[in-house]
Amino acid sequence: MVGILIFLITNIGKAKASPKFGQTVYSRMHHPRSSRQKLLVATVAITTAVAVVTPLMNVLHRSIYLGQRFDTSAWRSVLVDTEIFSSLLTSLRYAIFSIVVSSIVGLLGASAIVYGSSRYQFVNLITSIPIVLSAVTLGLGLIITFDVNPIDWRGSWLMMPIAHCLVAIPIVIRIISPVLRDLPNDLRDASRTLGATTWQMWRTIDLRIITPALITAAAIACAISLGEFGASSFLVRRNNETLPLTISRLLSRPGDSIQAQAYAISTLLIVVCIGIIAIVDYRDSNERGV
């Protein structure tokens, strides 16, 4: 499902590519006019909101209710539990690692796809594999690949953040590539006429224009790392448990209070991820002047 969604987003972005510099731009956004159109839009919006919000609210409800009784002890225990705090720090470290590595590799990969010749198009195909494959398969592949000398990383902390990066990099590439592809050549031609080198053109023109997309991609990579579970479940060690793995461990143990802790941690992850997306969306809206 995620693979299909990314495929549709990528191809829609290509279909709506920006016109060349100097061409007249016509808006393709259509607002509902008739009452039937408005009713259809409202129905779809409300149905989608209910389908998305209801499970999230149910998680919050279970974190503050034990049976039929209101109880915030799960939240208090989460805030003072040293193991949960350690998992939080681990998740944050891996998220920062994923932001840095995924942004750099994703930018290089997008540049190879857009600027390179046709022989570099295989990069686009290869980076599509982690999208369409299960993250569990990816984690299993990492285990059986890096378990023999000279590269024996089974006990290394790098295994899990690398898995997070492998999941995030394809998304980063598909966020940056359309922006690179739509950069106006007129600006490059003008700077080349003025004697700018290729590096100067890329730094002063391309990088400045794609910076918002790069920030968005980094934020998405952070959210992916914080919520990644499939590959991490194969690579977990006692000292590198992340929040999603902690949630799974707590849910597998008996006791309403213990499971309420898992729901409380889930609520924290929901709030953080929604906050990341909201900040990115707010920033994009301000840049568009909306």
mmCIF file with all atom_site columns, N, CA and C in Angstrom, residues 4 10 15 22 69 76 93 103-104 109 133 136 143-144 155 173 183 189 202 210 220-221 264 278-279:
data_model
loop_
_atom_site.group_PDB
_atom_site.id
_atom_site.type_symbol
_atom_site.label_atom_id
_atom_site.label_alt_id
_atom_site.label_comp_id
_atom_site.label_asym_id
_atom_site.label_entity_id
_atom_site.label_seq_id
_atom_site.pdbx_PDB_ins_code
_atom_site.Cartn_x
_atom_site.Cartn_y
_atom_site.Cartn_z
_atom_site.occupancy
_atom_site.B_iso_or_equiv
_atom_site.pdbx_formal_charge
_atom_site.auth_seq_id
_atom_site.auth_comp_id
_atom_site.auth_asym_id
_atom_site.auth_atom_id
_atom_site.pdbx_PDB_model_num
ATOM 1  N N  . ILE A 1 4   ? 2.378   1.715   -3.449  1.00 0.00 ? 4   ILE A N  1
ATOM 2  C CA . ILE A 1 4   ? 1.420   2.262   -4.416  1.00 0.00 ? 4   ILE A CA 1
ATOM 3  C C  . ILE A 1 4   ? 1.221   3.749   -4.182  1.00 0.00 ? 4   ILE A C  1
ATOM 4  N N  . THR A 1 10  ? 4.557   10.222  -6.851  1.00 0.00 ? 10  THR A N  1
ATOM 5  C CA . THR A 1 10  ? 5.662   10.531  -7.763  1.00 0.00 ? 10  THR A CA 1
ATOM 6  C C  . THR A 1 10  ? 5.159   10.842  -9.155  1.00 0.00 ? 10  THR A C  1
ATOM 7  N N  . ALA A 1 15  ? 3.391   14.596  -13.590 1.00 0.00 ? 15  ALA A N  1
ATOM 8  C CA . ALA A 1 15  ? 2.348   15.076  -14.489 1.00 0.00 ? 15  ALA A CA 1
ATOM 9  C C  . ALA A 1 15  ? 2.068   16.552  -14.290 1.00 0.00 ? 15  ALA A C  1
ATOM 10 N N  . GLY A 1 22  ? 9.249   31.533  -17.744 1.00 0.00 ? 22  GLY A N  1
ATOM 11 C CA . GLY A 1 22  ? 8.732   32.493  -18.709 1.00 0.00 ? 22  GLY A CA 1
ATOM 12 C C  . GLY A 1 22  ? 7.388   32.116  -19.284 1.00 0.00 ? 22  GLY A C  1
ATOM 13 N N  . ARG A 1 69  ? -12.320 3.051   34.790  1.00 0.00 ? 69  ARG A N  1
ATOM 14 C CA . ARG A 1 69  ? -11.865 4.043   35.767  1.00 0.00 ? 69  ARG A CA 1
ATOM 15 C C  . ARG A 1 69  ? -10.779 4.933   35.162  1.00 0.00 ? 69  ARG A C  1
ATOM 16 N N  . ARG A 1 76  ? 2.337   8.614   34.526  1.00 0.00 ? 76  ARG A N  1
ATOM 17 C CA . ARG A 1 76  ? 3.331   8.921   35.557  1.00 0.00 ? 76  ARG A CA 1
ATOM 18 C C  . ARG A 1 76  ? 4.466   7.901   35.540  1.00 0.00 ? 76  ARG A C  1
ATOM 19 N N  . ARG A 1 93  ? 18.383  9.254   19.080  1.00 0.00 ? 93  ARG A N  1
ATOM 20 C CA . ARG A 1 93  ? 19.708  9.117   18.450  1.00 0.00 ? 93  ARG A CA 1
ATOM 21 C C  . ARG A 1 93  ? 19.578  8.527   17.052  1.00 0.00 ? 93  ARG A C  1
ATOM 22 N N  . SER A 1 103 ? 19.197  12.279  4.395   1.00 0.00 ? 103 SER A N  1
ATOM 23 C CA . SER A 1 103 ? 19.175  13.533  3.639   1.00 0.00 ? 103 SER A CA 1
ATOM 24 C C  . SER A 1 103 ? 20.349  13.609  2.669   1.00 0.00 ? 103 SER A C  1
ATOM 25 N N  . ILE A 1 104 ? 21.542  13.248  3.143   1.00 0.00 ? 104 ILE A N  1
ATOM 26 C CA . ILE A 1 104 ? 22.733  13.320  2.285   1.00 0.00 ? 104 ILE A CA 1
ATOM 27 C C  . ILE A 1 104 ? 22.650  12.302  1.152   1.00 0.00 ? 104 ILE A C  1
ATOM 28 N N  . GLY A 1 109 ? 21.389  10.709  -4.390  1.00 0.00 ? 109 GLY A N  1
ATOM 29 C CA . GLY A 1 109 ? 20.654  9.813   -5.273  1.00 0.00 ? 109 GLY A CA 1
ATOM 30 C C  . GLY A 1 109 ? 19.719  10.555  -6.206  1.00 0.00 ? 109 GLY A C  1
ATOM 31 N N  . LEU A 1 133 ? 9.024   -3.769  -0.784  1.00 0.00 ? 133 LEU A N  1
ATOM 32 C CA . LEU A 1 133 ? 9.294   -4.940  0.040   1.00 0.00 ? 133 LEU A CA 1
ATOM 33 C C  . LEU A 1 133 ? 8.913   -4.670  1.490   1.00 0.00 ? 133 LEU A C  1
ATOM 34 N N  . VAL A 1 136 ? 10.276  -6.177  7.255   1.00 0.00 ? 136 VAL A N  1
ATOM 35 C CA . VAL A 1 136 ? 10.755  -7.398  7.906   1.00 0.00 ? 136 VAL A CA 1
ATOM 36 C C  . VAL A 1 136 ? 11.761  -8.113  7.010   1.00 0.00 ? 136 VAL A C  1
ATOM 37 N N  . ILE A 1 143 ? 20.538  -9.004  8.498   1.00 0.00 ? 143 ILE A N  1
ATOM 38 C CA . ILE A 1 143 ? 21.119  -9.964  9.441   1.00 0.00 ? 143 ILE A CA 1
ATOM 39 C C  . ILE A 1 143 ? 21.980  -10.993 8.727   1.00 0.00 ? 143 ILE A C  1
ATOM 40 N N  . ILE A 1 144 ? 21.456  -11.558 7.643   1.00 0.00 ? 144 ILE A N  1
ATOM 41 C CA . ILE A 1 144 ? 22.196  -12.627 6.974   1.00 0.00 ? 144 ILE A CA 1
ATOM 42 C C  . ILE A 1 144 ? 23.335  -12.084 6.112   1.00 0.00 ? 144 ILE A C  1
ATOM 43 N N  . GLY A 1 155 ? 26.504  -7.327  16.390  1.00 0.00 ? 155 GLY A N  1
ATOM 44 C CA . GLY A 1 155 ? 26.485  -6.696  17.699  1.00 0.00 ? 155 GLY A CA 1
ATOM 45 C C  . GLY A 1 155 ? 26.677  -5.198  17.669  1.00 0.00 ? 155 GLY A C  1
ATOM 46 N N  . ILE A 1 173 ? 14.384  10.546  -1.671  1.00 0.00 ? 173 ILE A N  1
ATOM 47 C CA . ILE A 1 173 ? 14.685  10.723  -3.098  1.00 0.00 ? 173 ILE A CA 1
ATOM 48 C C  . ILE A 1 173 ? 13.443  11.164  -3.855  1.00 0.00 ? 173 ILE A C  1
ATOM 49 N N  . LEU A 1 183 ? 13.646  22.572  -11.780 1.00 0.00 ? 183 LEU A N  1
ATOM 50 C CA . LEU A 1 183 ? 14.430  23.803  -11.666 1.00 0.00 ? 183 LEU A CA 1
ATOM 51 C C  . LEU A 1 183 ? 14.562  24.466  -13.036 1.00 0.00 ? 183 LEU A C  1
ATOM 52 N N  . ASP A 1 189 ? 21.700  28.981  -17.007 1.00 0.00 ? 189 ASP A N  1
ATOM 53 C CA . ASP A 1 189 ? 22.314  29.552  -18.209 1.00 0.00 ? 189 ASP A CA 1
ATOM 54 C C  . ASP A 1 189 ? 22.844  30.957  -17.941 1.00 0.00 ? 189 ASP A C  1
ATOM 55 N N  . TRP A 1 202 ? 25.320  25.085  -8.488  1.00 0.00 ? 202 TRP A N  1
ATOM 56 C CA . TRP A 1 202 ? 24.551  24.158  -7.662  1.00 0.00 ? 202 TRP A CA 1
ATOM 57 C C  . TRP A 1 202 ? 24.339  24.715  -6.261  1.00 0.00 ? 202 TRP A C  1
ATOM 58 N N  . ILE A 1 210 ? 15.941  23.988  -3.539  1.00 0.00 ? 210 ILE A N  1
ATOM 59 C CA . ILE A 1 210 ? 15.476  22.696  -3.034  1.00 0.00 ? 210 ILE A CA 1
ATOM 60 C C  . ILE A 1 210 ? 15.548  22.591  -1.518  1.00 0.00 ? 210 ILE A C  1
ATOM 61 N N  . ILE A 1 220 ? 10.336  13.944  7.270   1.00 0.00 ? 220 ILE A N  1
ATOM 62 C CA . ILE A 1 220 ? 9.703   12.655  7.000   1.00 0.00 ? 220 ILE A CA 1
ATOM 63 C C  . ILE A 1 220 ? 10.627  11.510  7.408   1.00 0.00 ? 220 ILE A C  1
ATOM 64 N N  . ALA A 1 221 ? 11.919  11.653  7.145   1.00 0.00 ? 221 ALA A N  1
ATOM 65 C CA . ALA A 1 221 ? 12.882  10.626  7.556   1.00 0.00 ? 221 ALA A CA 1
ATOM 66 C C  . ALA A 1 221 ? 12.894  10.463  9.075   1.00 0.00 ? 221 ALA A C  1
ATOM 67 N N  . ALA A 1 264 ? 0.298   4.787   26.404  1.00 0.00 ? 264 ALA A N  1
ATOM 68 C CA . ALA A 1 264 ? 0.814   6.132   26.684  1.00 0.00 ? 264 ALA A CA 1
ATOM 69 C C  . ALA A 1 264 ? 2.010   6.453   25.787  1.00 0.00 ? 264 ALA A C  1
ATOM 70 N N  . ALA A 1 278 ? 2.919   18.699  11.055  1.00 0.00 ? 278 ALA A N  1
ATOM 71 C CA . ALA A 1 278 ? 2.242   19.994  11.159  1.00 0.00 ? 278 ALA A CA 1
ATOM 72 C C  . ALA A 1 278 ? 3.227   21.145  10.969  1.00 0.00 ? 278 ALA A C  1
ATOM 73 N N  . ILE A 1 279 ? 4.419   21.023  11.547  1.00 0.00 ? 279 ILE A N  1
ATOM 74 C CA . ILE A 1 279 ? 5.431   22.073  11.391  1.00 0.00 ? 279 ILE A CA 1
ATOM 75 C C  . ILE A 1 279 ? 5.846   22.206  9.936   1.00 0.00 ? 279 ILE A C  1
#
